[in-house]
Every structure is written in structure tokens, then in C-alpha cells.
CSV table of C-alpha atoms in Angstrom, one decimal:
chain,number,residue,atom,x,y,z
L,6,MET,CA,0.0,0.0,0.0
L,7,SER,CA,1.2,3.5,-0.8
L,8,VAL,CA,2.2,5.9,1.9
L,9,ALA,CA,-0.5,8.4,0.8
L,10,ALA,CA,-3.2,5.7,1.1
L,11,LEU,CA,-1.9,4.5,4.5
L,12,SER,CA,-1.8,8.1,5.8
L,13,ILE,CA,-5.4,8.8,4.7
L,14,ILE,CA,-6.7,5.6,6.3
L,15,LEU,CA,-5.0,6.4,9.6
L,16,LEU,CA,-6.2,10.0,9.5
L,17,VAL,CA,-9.8,9.0,8.8
L,18,LEU,CA,-9.6,6.4,11.6
L,19,LEU,CA,-8.4,9.2,14.0
L,20,PHE,CA,-11.2,11.5,13.1
L,21,LEU,CA,-13.7,8.6,13.5
L,22,PHE,CA,-12.4,7.9,17.0
L,23,LEU,CA,-12.4,11.6,18.0
L,24,GLY,CA,-15.9,12.2,16.4
L,25,ALA,CA,-17.3,9.2,18.3
L,26,GLY,CA,-16.3,11.0,21.5
L,27,LEU,CA,-13.4,8.7,22.4
L,28,TRP,CA,-10.9,10.2,24.8
L,29,VAL,CA,-7.9,11.7,23.0
L,30,ALA,CA,-5.5,9.3,24.7
L,31,PHE,CA,-7.6,6.3,23.5
L,32,ALA,CA,-7.9,7.7,20.1
L,33,LEU,CA,-4.1,8.0,19.7
L,34,LEU,CA,-3.6,4.5,21.1
L,35,GLY,CA,-6.2,3.1,18.7
L,36,VAL,CA,-4.6,4.6,15.6
L,37,GLY,CA,-1.2,3.4,16.8
L,38,ILE,CA,-2.5,-0.1,17.3
L,39,ALA,CA,-4.1,-0.1,13.9
L,40,ALA,CA,-0.9,1.1,12.2
L,41,MET,CA,1.2,-1.5,14.0
L,42,ALA,CA,-1.2,-4.4,13.5
L,43,LEU,CA,-2.2,-3.8,9.9
L,44,PHE,CA,0.8,-2.3,8.3
L,45,THR,CA,3.9,-3.7,10.1
L,46,GLU,CA,5.2,-7.0,11.5
L,47,ALA,CA,6.6,-5.6,14.7
L,48,PRO,CA,5.5,-7.2,18.1
L,49,LEU,CA,2.6,-4.9,19.0
L,50,GLY,CA,2.3,-5.7,22.7
L,51,LEU,CA,6.0,-5.5,23.5
L,52,VAL,CA,6.5,-2.2,21.6
L,53,MET,CA,3.4,-0.7,23.3
L,54,ALA,CA,4.4,-1.7,26.8
L,55,THR,CA,8.1,-0.5,26.5
L,56,THR,CA,7.2,2.7,24.7
L,57,MET,CA,4.5,3.8,27.1
L,58,TRP,CA,6.5,3.0,30.2
L,59,GLY,CA,9.7,4.5,28.8
L,60,HIS,CA,8.1,7.8,27.9
L,61,SER,CA,6.1,8.0,31.1
L,62,ASN,CA,9.2,7.3,33.3
L,63,SER,CA,10.7,10.7,32.7
L,64,TRP,CA,12.1,13.0,35.4
L,65,ALA,CA,11.3,16.1,33.2
L,66,LEU,CA,7.6,15.2,33.4
L,67,ALA,CA,7.8,15.6,37.2
L,68,ALA,CA,7.6,19.3,36.7
L,69,LEU,CA,4.2,19.0,35.1
L,70,PRO,CA,2.0,18.0,38.1
L,71,LEU,CA,3.9,20.4,40.3
L,72,PHE,CA,3.4,23.5,38.1
L,73,ILE,CA,-0.3,22.4,37.7
L,74,TRP,CA,-0.7,22.2,41.4
L,75,MET,CA,1.0,25.6,42.0
L,76,GLY,CA,-1.6,27.1,39.6
L,77,GLU,CA,-4.5,25.2,41.3
L,78,ILE,CA,-3.4,26.6,44.7
L,79,LEU,CA,-3.1,30.2,43.5
L,80,PHE,CA,-6.4,29.8,41.5
L,81,ARG,CA,-8.1,29.3,44.9
L,82,SER,CA,-6.2,32.1,46.7
L,83,ARG,CA,-6.9,35.9,46.8
L,84,LEU,CA,-4.3,36.5,44.2
L,85,SER,CA,-6.6,37.8,41.5
L,86,GLU,CA,-8.2,40.3,43.9
L,87,ASP,CA,-4.8,41.5,45.1
L,88,MET,CA,-3.6,41.9,41.5
L,89,PHE,CA,-6.7,44.0,40.5
L,90,THR,CA,-6.2,46.2,43.6
L,91,GLY,CA,-2.5,46.6,43.0
L,92,LEU,CA,-2.6,47.3,39.3
L,93,SER,CA,-5.6,49.5,38.9
L,94,PRO,CA,-4.2,52.8,40.4
L,95,TRP,CA,-1.3,52.6,37.9
L,96,MET,CA,-3.5,52.4,34.8
L,97,ASN,CA,-5.4,55.7,35.2
L,98,ARG,CA,-3.0,57.6,32.9
L,99,LEU,CA,-3.2,55.1,30.0
L,100,PRO,CA,-5.9,55.5,27.4
L,101,GLY,CA,-8.3,52.7,28.2
L,102,GLN,CA,-7.6,52.9,31.9
L,103,LEU,CA,-8.9,49.8,33.7
L,104,LEU,CA,-9.0,47.7,30.5
L,105,HIS,CA,-5.3,47.4,30.8
L,106,VAL,CA,-5.7,45.7,34.2
L,107,ASN,CA,-7.1,42.7,32.2
L,108,VAL,CA,-4.0,42.5,30.1
L,109,PHE,CA,-1.4,42.9,32.9
L,110,ALA,CA,-3.3,40.8,35.4
L,111,CYS,CA,-3.6,37.9,32.9
L,112,GLY,CA,0.1,38.3,32.1
L,113,ILE,CA,1.0,38.0,35.8
L,114,PHE,CA,-1.4,35.2,36.6
L,115,ALA,CA,-0.3,33.3,33.4
L,116,ALA,CA,3.2,33.4,34.8
L,117,VAL,CA,2.2,31.6,38.0
L,118,SER,CA,-0.6,29.3,36.7
L,119,GLY,CA,0.7,28.0,33.4
L,120,SER,CA,-2.9,27.5,32.2
L,121,SER,CA,-4.9,29.5,29.7
L,122,ALA,CA,-8.3,28.5,30.9
L,123,ALA,CA,-7.4,29.0,34.6
L,124,THR,CA,-6.2,32.6,33.7
L,125,ALA,CA,-9.4,33.4,31.9
L,126,ALA,CA,-11.6,32.0,34.7
L,127,THR,CA,-9.7,33.6,37.6
L,128,ILE,CA,-9.2,37.1,36.2
L,129,GLY,CA,-12.6,37.1,34.4
L,130,LYS,CA,-14.5,36.3,37.6
L,131,LEU,CA,-13.2,39.5,39.2
L,132,SER,CA,-12.9,41.9,36.3
L,133,ILE,CA,-16.0,41.3,34.2
L,134,PRO,CA,-18.5,42.3,36.9
L,135,GLU,CA,-16.3,45.2,38.0
L,136,LEU,CA,-15.7,46.6,34.5
L,137,ALA,CA,-19.3,46.2,33.6
L,138,ARG,CA,-20.4,48.1,36.7
L,139,ARG,CA,-18.1,51.0,35.7
L,140,GLY,CA,-19.6,51.1,32.2
L,141,TYR,CA,-16.7,49.7,30.1
L,142,PRO,CA,-17.8,48.3,26.7
L,143,GLU,CA,-18.5,44.6,27.0
L,144,LYS,CA,-16.9,43.7,23.6
L,145,LEU,CA,-13.5,45.0,24.7
L,146,VAL,CA,-13.7,43.5,28.2
L,147,ILE,CA,-14.3,40.1,26.7
L,148,GLY,CA,-11.7,40.6,24.0
L,149,THR,CA,-8.9,41.7,26.3
L,150,LEU,CA,-9.6,38.7,28.6
L,151,ALA,CA,-9.8,36.2,25.7
L,152,GLY,CA,-6.6,37.4,24.1
L,153,SER,CA,-4.6,38.0,27.3
L,154,ALA,CA,-5.6,34.7,28.9
L,155,THR,CA,-3.8,32.8,26.1
L,156,LEU,CA,-0.5,34.1,27.6
L,157,GLY,CA,-0.8,31.2,30.0
L,158,LEU,CA,0.4,28.9,27.3
L,159,LEU,CA,3.5,31.0,26.5
L,160,ILE,CA,4.8,32.8,29.6
L,161,PRO,CA,6.7,30.3,31.8
L,162,PRO,CA,6.0,28.1,33.5
L,163,SER,CA,3.9,26.9,30.6
L,164,ILE,CA,2.3,23.4,30.7
L,165,ILE,CA,2.3,23.1,27.0
L,166,LEU,CA,6.0,23.9,26.8
L,167,ILE,CA,6.7,21.1,29.1
L,168,VAL,CA,4.7,18.8,26.9
L,169,TYR,CA,6.5,20.0,23.8
L,170,GLY,CA,9.9,19.6,25.5
L,171,VAL,CA,9.1,16.0,26.5
L,172,ALA,CA,7.6,15.1,23.1
L,173,THR,CA,10.5,16.5,21.1
L,174,GLU,CA,13.3,16.0,23.6
L,175,GLN,CA,14.1,19.7,23.9
L,176,SER,CA,15.4,21.4,27.1
L,177,ILE,CA,12.4,22.5,29.1
L,178,ALA,CA,14.6,25.2,30.9
L,179,ARG,CA,15.6,26.7,27.6
L,180,LEU,CA,12.0,26.6,26.3
L,181,PHE,CA,10.8,28.4,29.4
L,182,VAL,CA,13.3,31.2,28.9
L,183,ALA,CA,12.6,31.4,25.2
L,184,GLY,CA,9.0,32.2,26.0
L,185,VAL,CA,9.6,35.3,28.0
L,186,LEU,CA,10.4,37.9,25.3
L,187,PRO,CA,7.6,36.7,23.0
L,188,GLY,CA,5.2,36.9,26.0
L,189,VAL,CA,6.3,40.4,26.7
L,190,LEU,CA,5.9,41.2,23.0
L,191,LEU,CA,2.2,40.0,23.1
L,192,VAL,CA,1.5,42.0,26.2
L,193,GLY,CA,2.9,45.1,24.4
L,194,LEU,CA,0.7,44.5,21.3
L,195,PHE,CA,-2.4,44.0,23.4
L,196,VAL,CA,-1.8,47.2,25.4
L,197,GLY,CA,-1.0,49.1,22.2
L,198,TYR,CA,-4.3,47.9,20.6
L,199,VAL,CA,-6.3,49.0,23.7
L,200,VAL,CA,-4.6,52.4,23.7
L,201,VAL,CA,-5.3,53.0,20.0
L,202,TRP,CA,-8.9,51.8,20.4
L,203,ALA,CA,-9.4,54.1,23.4
L,204,LEU,CA,-8.1,57.1,21.5
L,205,LEU,CA,-10.4,56.5,18.5
L,206,ASN,CA,-13.5,55.7,20.6
L,207,ARG,CA,-13.3,58.0,23.6
L,208,SER,CA,-17.1,58.4,23.7
L,209,GLN,CA,-17.6,54.7,24.4
L,210,LEU,CA,-15.4,54.7,27.5
L,211,PRO,CA,-16.6,55.9,30.9
L,212,THR,CA,-15.1,59.1,32.2
L,213,GLU,CA,-14.0,58.2,35.7
L,214,ASP,CA,-11.5,59.8,38.1
L,215,ILE,CA,-9.5,57.0,39.7
L,216,ALA,CA,-6.6,59.3,40.5
L,217,ALA,CA,-4.4,58.2,43.4
L,218,THR,CA,-1.4,59.8,45.1
L,219,PHE,CA,2.0,58.2,44.5
L,220,ARG,CA,2.0,57.0,48.1
L,221,GLU,CA,-1.4,55.4,47.7
L,222,LYS,CA,-0.1,53.7,44.5
L,223,LEU,CA,2.9,52.3,46.3
L,224,LYS,CA,0.7,51.1,49.2
L,225,ARG,CA,-1.6,49.2,46.8
L,226,ALA,CA,1.4,47.9,44.8
L,227,ARG,CA,2.7,46.1,47.9
L,228,ARG,CA,-0.1,43.5,47.3
L,229,LEU,CA,1.7,42.6,44.1
L,230,LEU,CA,5.0,41.9,45.8
L,231,PRO,CA,4.4,38.3,46.9
L,232,VAL,CA,3.4,37.1,43.4
L,233,VAL,CA,6.3,39.1,41.8
L,234,LEU,CA,8.7,37.3,44.2
L,235,LEU,CA,7.1,34.0,43.3
L,236,ILE,CA,7.6,34.6,39.6
L,237,GLY,CA,11.1,35.9,40.0
L,238,GLY,CA,12.0,32.9,42.2
L,239,VAL,CA,10.7,30.3,39.8
L,240,ILE,CA,11.9,31.8,36.5
L,241,GLY,CA,15.1,33.4,37.9
L,242,SER,CA,16.3,30.2,39.5
L,243,ILE,CA,15.9,28.4,36.1
L,244,TYR,CA,17.5,31.1,34.1
L,245,ALA,CA,20.5,31.4,36.5
L,246,GLY,CA,21.0,27.7,36.3
L,247,ILE,CA,20.5,27.3,40.1
L,248,ALA,CA,17.5,24.9,39.7
L,249,SER,CA,16.0,22.6,37.0
L,250,PRO,CA,12.4,23.2,36.0
L,251,THR,CA,11.4,20.3,38.3
L,252,ASP,CA,13.3,21.8,41.3
L,253,ALA,CA,11.8,25.3,40.6
L,254,ALA,CA,8.3,23.8,40.4
L,255,ALA,CA,8.7,22.2,43.8
L,256,VAL,CA,9.8,25.5,45.2
L,257,GLY,CA,6.9,27.2,43.5
L,258,VAL,CA,4.4,24.9,45.2
L,259,VAL,CA,5.9,25.6,48.6
L,260,LEU,CA,5.8,29.3,48.0
L,261,ALA,CA,2.3,29.2,46.6
L,262,LEU,CA,1.1,27.3,49.7
L,263,LEU,CA,2.8,30.0,51.9
L,264,LEU,CA,1.3,32.8,49.8
L,265,SER,CA,-2.2,31.2,50.1
L,266,TRP,CA,-1.8,30.7,53.8
L,267,GLN,CA,-0.6,34.2,54.4
L,268,SER,CA,-3.6,35.6,52.5
L,269,GLY,CA,-5.9,33.5,54.7
L,270,SER,CA,-7.4,31.6,51.7
L,271,LEU,CA,-5.6,28.2,52.5
L,272,THR,CA,-8.1,25.9,54.1
L,273,ARG,CA,-8.5,22.1,54.3
L,274,GLN,CA,-11.1,22.3,51.6
L,275,SER,CA,-9.1,24.6,49.2
L,276,PHE,CA,-6.0,22.4,49.7
L,277,THR,CA,-7.9,19.2,48.9
L,278,GLU,CA,-9.6,20.7,45.9
L,279,GLY,CA,-6.4,22.0,44.6
L,280,LEU,CA,-4.6,18.7,45.0
L,281,MET,CA,-7.4,16.7,43.4
L,282,GLY,CA,-7.7,19.2,40.5
L,283,ALA,CA,-4.0,19.0,39.8
L,284,THR,CA,-4.1,15.2,40.0
L,285,ILE,CA,-6.9,14.9,37.5
L,286,THR,CA,-5.4,17.4,35.0
L,287,SER,CA,-1.9,15.8,35.4
L,288,CYS,CA,-3.2,12.3,34.8
L,289,MET,CA,-5.2,13.4,31.7
L,290,ILE,CA,-2.0,15.0,30.2
L,291,ALA,CA,0.2,12.1,31.1
L,292,PHE,CA,-2.2,9.7,29.5
L,293,ILE,CA,-2.4,11.7,26.3
L,294,LEU,CA,1.5,11.8,26.3
L,295,ALA,CA,1.7,8.0,26.7
L,296,GLY,CA,-0.8,7.5,23.8
L,297,ALA,CA,1.1,10.0,21.7
L,298,SER,CA,4.5,8.3,22.4
L,299,PHE,CA,3.1,5.0,21.2
L,300,LEU,CA,1.6,6.6,18.1
L,301,THR,CA,5.0,8.3,17.4
L,302,VAL,CA,6.8,4.9,17.5
L,303,ALA,CA,4.1,3.3,15.4
L,304,MET,CA,4.4,6.0,12.8
L,305,GLY,CA,8.2,5.3,12.8
L,306,PHE,CA,7.6,1.7,12.0
L,307,THR,CA,5.2,2.6,9.1
L,308,GLY,CA,7.9,5.0,7.7
L,309,ILE,CA,5.3,7.8,7.2
L,310,PRO,CA,7.2,10.7,8.9
L,311,ARG,CA,10.5,9.9,7.1
L,312,ILE,CA,8.8,9.7,3.7
L,313,LEU,CA,6.7,12.7,4.4
L,314,ALA,CA,9.8,14.7,5.4
L,315,GLU,CA,11.6,13.6,2.3
L,316,TRP,CA,8.7,14.6,0.1
L,317,ILE,CA,8.5,18.1,1.8
L,318,GLY,CA,12.2,18.4,1.2
L,319,SER,CA,11.9,17.5,-2.5
L,320,LEU,CA,9.3,20.3,-2.9
L,321,ASN,CA,12.0,22.8,-2.1
L,322,LEU,CA,9.6,25.0,-0.2
L,323,SER,CA,11.0,28.2,1.3
L,324,THR,CA,11.0,28.3,5.1
L,325,PHE,CA,8.3,31.0,5.0
L,326,THR,CA,6.1,28.9,2.8
L,327,LEU,CA,6.4,25.9,5.0
L,328,LEU,CA,5.7,27.9,8.2
L,329,ALA,CA,2.6,29.6,6.5
L,330,ALA,CA,1.3,26.1,5.6
L,331,LEU,CA,2.0,24.7,9.1
L,332,THR,CA,0.3,27.8,10.7
L,333,ILE,CA,-2.9,27.2,8.7
L,334,PHE,CA,-2.8,23.5,9.5
L,335,PHE,CA,-2.3,24.0,13.3
L,336,VAL,CA,-5.1,26.6,13.5
L,337,ILE,CA,-7.5,24.2,11.7
L,338,MET,CA,-6.4,21.4,14.1
L,339,GLY,CA,-6.9,23.8,17.0
L,340,CYS,CA,-10.6,24.3,15.9
L,341,PHE,CA,-11.2,20.6,16.9
L,342,LEU,CA,-8.6,19.7,19.6
L,343,ASP,CA,-7.2,21.4,22.7
L,344,GLY,CA,-3.6,22.7,22.5
L,345,ILE,CA,-1.8,19.9,24.3
L,346,SER,CA,-3.5,17.3,22.0
L,347,VAL,CA,-2.5,19.3,18.9
L,348,VAL,CA,1.2,19.3,20.1
L,349,VAL,CA,1.5,15.6,21.0
L,350,LEU,CA,-0.6,14.4,18.0
L,351,THR,CA,1.5,16.2,15.4
L,352,ALA,CA,5.0,16.2,16.9
L,353,SER,CA,6.0,12.8,15.3
L,354,VAL,CA,5.0,13.9,11.8
L,355,ILE,CA,5.9,17.6,11.9
L,356,MET,CA,9.3,17.5,13.5
L,357,PRO,CA,11.1,15.6,10.7
L,358,MET,CA,9.8,18.2,8.3
L,359,VAL,CA,10.9,21.0,10.5
L,360,LEU,CA,14.4,19.5,11.0
L,361,GLU,CA,14.6,18.8,7.2
L,362,ALA,CA,13.9,22.4,6.5
L,363,GLY,CA,16.7,23.5,8.9
L,364,ILE,CA,14.3,25.2,11.4
L,365,ASP,CA,15.6,25.4,15.0
L,366,PRO,CA,13.3,23.1,17.1
L,367,LEU,CA,13.6,25.4,20.1
L,368,TRP,CA,12.4,28.4,18.0
L,369,PHE,CA,9.7,26.2,16.4
L,370,GLY,CA,8.4,25.3,19.9
L,371,ILE,CA,7.6,29.0,20.7
L,372,PHE,CA,6.2,29.4,17.1
L,373,LEU,CA,3.9,26.4,17.7
L,374,VAL,CA,2.7,27.6,21.1
L,375,ILE,CA,1.7,31.1,19.6
L,376,VAL,CA,-0.3,29.3,16.9
L,377,VAL,CA,-1.9,27.1,19.5
L,378,GLU,CA,-2.7,30.3,21.4
L,379,MET,CA,-4.5,31.5,18.4
L,380,SER,CA,-6.6,28.3,18.2
L,381,GLN,CA,-7.7,28.8,21.8
L,382,ILE,CA,-9.8,31.8,20.7
L,383,THR,CA,-11.2,30.2,17.4
L,384,PRO,CA,-14.5,28.4,17.5
L,385,PRO,CA,-15.8,25.7,17.8
L,386,VAL,CA,-13.2,24.4,20.3
L,387,GLY,CA,-11.6,27.5,21.6
L,388,PHE,CA,-11.3,26.7,25.3
L,389,ASN,CA,-11.0,30.4,26.4
L,390,LEU,CA,-14.2,31.1,24.5
L,391,PHE,CA,-16.1,28.5,26.5
L,392,VAL,CA,-14.8,29.9,29.8
L,393,LEU,CA,-15.8,33.4,28.9
L,394,GLN,CA,-19.1,32.2,27.5
L,395,SER,CA,-19.9,30.7,30.9
L,396,LEU,CA,-18.8,33.9,32.7
L,397,THR,CA,-20.7,36.3,30.5
L,398,GLY,CA,-23.8,34.3,29.4
L,399,ARG,CA,-23.2,35.4,25.8
L,400,ASP,CA,-23.3,33.0,22.9
L,401,ILE,CA,-20.0,31.6,21.5
L,402,LEU,CA,-20.1,33.7,18.3
L,403,THR,CA,-20.4,37.0,20.2
L,404,VAL,CA,-17.4,36.0,22.4
L,405,ALA,CA,-15.4,34.9,19.3
L,406,LYS,CA,-16.2,38.1,17.5
L,407,ALA,CA,-14.9,40.1,20.5
L,408,ALA,CA,-11.7,38.1,20.5
L,409,LEU,CA,-11.0,38.4,16.8
L,410,PRO,CA,-8.8,41.5,16.9
L,411,PHE,CA,-6.5,39.7,19.4
L,412,PHE,CA,-6.3,36.8,17.1
L,413,PHE,CA,-4.9,39.1,14.4
L,414,LEU,CA,-2.5,40.6,17.0
L,415,MET,CA,-1.1,37.1,17.5
L,416,VAL,CA,-0.7,36.8,13.8
L,417,VAL,CA,1.4,40.0,14.0
L,418,ALA,CA,3.5,38.5,16.8
L,419,LEU,CA,4.0,35.4,14.7
L,420,VAL,CA,5.2,37.4,11.7
L,421,LEU,CA,7.6,39.3,14.0
L,422,ILE,CA,9.3,36.2,15.4
L,423,VAL,CA,9.7,34.8,11.9
L,424,LEU,CA,11.3,38.0,10.7
L,425,PHE,CA,13.3,38.5,13.9
L,426,PRO,CA,14.0,35.0,15.4
L,427,SER,CA,16.3,36.5,18.0
L,428,ILE,CA,13.2,37.6,19.9
L,429,VAL,CA,12.9,33.9,20.8
L,430,THR,CA,16.5,32.8,20.8
L,431,PHE,CA,18.3,35.7,22.5
L,432,LEU,CA,17.6,34.8,26.2
L,433,PRO,CA,18.3,31.0,25.8
L,434,GLU,CA,21.7,31.8,24.2
L,435,GLN,CA,22.6,33.8,27.3
L,436,MET,CA,22.0,30.8,29.6
């Protein structure tokens, strides 16, 4: 059978499994089993057992449940309230005023939660009622939250960067550091858009006087100090080479528990709920990774990735053309799957093409995460859209329309890192 026919059969099988509502991990395992059993003579059971155990028994993966737990602890603390209180007095001079609190608060919370959906839910619960009460336009409130919450996938510690690092055998510490400047770039683009929109639509914004003395601003800013120290401790220890991502994650959990205890929000119930939430999410991701690792090996036995990479190489596509094609492909995939599933599902097929084209896999990891961010605010399966839909009560198309400008700002960020790859590679090269 030709490689093209084999690829089509396996792709149709995958979509049948997913369309039937099968768990992503089971769908990946099912396709891998079909590929091995029907199209190779390799010992199926032995390969499955050794592959799934070998890829699950990874020290790098230990950072995953720890960072997720850290985010769960802080999700249940007073962190979002403290951030809103600490940031709002500093925003009164910027056109758009309190709309910028959404952007900066999401950026800060993203850096301690690692989760896009958790960021949208936590900041949204606080800011949506407050900004609605003050008369800010709902469309921009939803849009800034939808766009800024995706920073949880990029600003370290990012769960999806850990998954990419494990799936492609890249340094998680270098990936974390590589995500810092692109994250700052996206924050800058979002703030710039809000400023321009506010200058062009002054009549739609409330005229409120939220002036505060410099002393008052400093007093409120003290509530930001614990979380800033937490971010600095986690990221700084990795960048300085003092701690591995796993060590830093363990320190982050301890600091998050102390921060939650100090704020008075750490109770037996919140501790148990955070631990169970982290366990459930970690098991889900680990199961998907195990299924994806087996599918990767199965694809290797069939020879599809190698032949596909050779075919792509024979087309002599320019790097820009290949990246444009991959962007469209990943956005379409993201319309039907969550970001982690997209990464683990495509890594085995895409990485040989990327390496054949001479693209730095570290740089490509950040490129891929930004594209996955874009898919988080595209219907029908944009997770951030679902979160905001539940918070606002609006239909999914209204929420998606509000998020559209921020989708295009991510496209701008994507173009910038393609034209200036040092935005991604500069900090890792200094490590």
C-alpha cells in the first residue's frame, strides 16, 4: 500500500475515533495499534508496553503536576483580587484605563498558573462584573480577557512547553526562557491595541476619576509583591542555572502554599480541591502523552514521517512557505482539539519536516505555542471562548467576535518572530 493511502486511512480512523467522543489518549492508542497491527510486522504488545512505560518514566515530566498544582493553589487564593487592587491605580494615565488591568493581570497570573483556561476564569470572575459596573464596553472587556488569557500557554511556567519539550526531547529550561520575550511582545501588542482603540473611541469609554497619590499607588502595589517574588524565584532560578524546572516547580508549590496561607485563603477544603484538580489534570495530560508516544513509535515503524519529510524536502519550499502552511494546519487542528492534544498528536509527523527544513526546534516550539494560542480563541473548540461564554452568558459567536482583533495581533507576533527570530533565541543563548 502507498504511503498516501496509508496516511489517509489512519487520518480517517483518527477522526472517526475523535468524532465518536473517544478520549484523545484512547484515540491516539487506537490509531497506533491499527498502524502497527495492519501495516507492520513488529511485536505490537511488546512495543506498546516498552514505549508507554519508557516515555512515562521521565524526570522532566515531574515538573508537570507540580506546576499544575501551583496554579491550582493560586487559583483558589486571593491572588486575582490582590492583582486587581495593586494594578488599577497605575492604569489611570493610560488611554483605556482599567481595561489594561485585564492584560497585565492575565500576564501576571499566566506566569504563575501556566494554564490559559485558569487565567481566563480567575481574572474574568473578578474583572467582568467590576468593569461592567463601571460602564466599560463589554466587547473590549471580553476581547482583552480572551486574548490575554492565552498568555498562560506562553509565559513560563507553561504546561504546553513542558509537553512539547518532552515530546521533542528539547530542554524545558531553555524553552521556558525562550517564551519570556515573545510573551512580553504579546502583552505590548495587546496594550497598544487598547490604547489606539481608546483614543479612537473616547465616547464609548466611561469618564471616571481614579486618580491616586503616589504613596497610595505604592501602598496598593505592595499587594503585588508576593506574586512578583514568586515569579522571579521560579523563572530566575531556572535562568540562572540554580534549579532545574522540576526543582523550581517544587519551590513554586511551597511558595504558593505559603502565599495562600498568608492571605488567609488556604483551608483544608481549598488544599484538597487544589490537590485533586492537579491530580486529575496531570493524569489526563500524562495519559495523552503516553498514547502519543506510542503513536509516534508506530508512525516510525510505518515510515510515514520519514517519507513525508523527504517529500516536503523534495518540494524545495521556502522556510516562509512551510511555516505559513503549518500555521494554517495548526489553526485548523486547534478548531477541533485542545492545544496539548495538537502538540502531542502532530510532533511525530511535523518534527522531521521542521528539521529537514533547517528550522531550530527550540524556536519552532515557541512558534507552535503562539499558533496554539490563536486556536484557543477560534470556534468551535476555543477553550478560552467556552470559559468566557460561561462567565458572561453570551453566545459563542459573540465572544469569538470580541476576541477576533486579538487573534490578528497574535498573527502580527507570529510574523515578528519569523522575521526576527532572535526575539525567541536571545535569552536562551545567554544561559
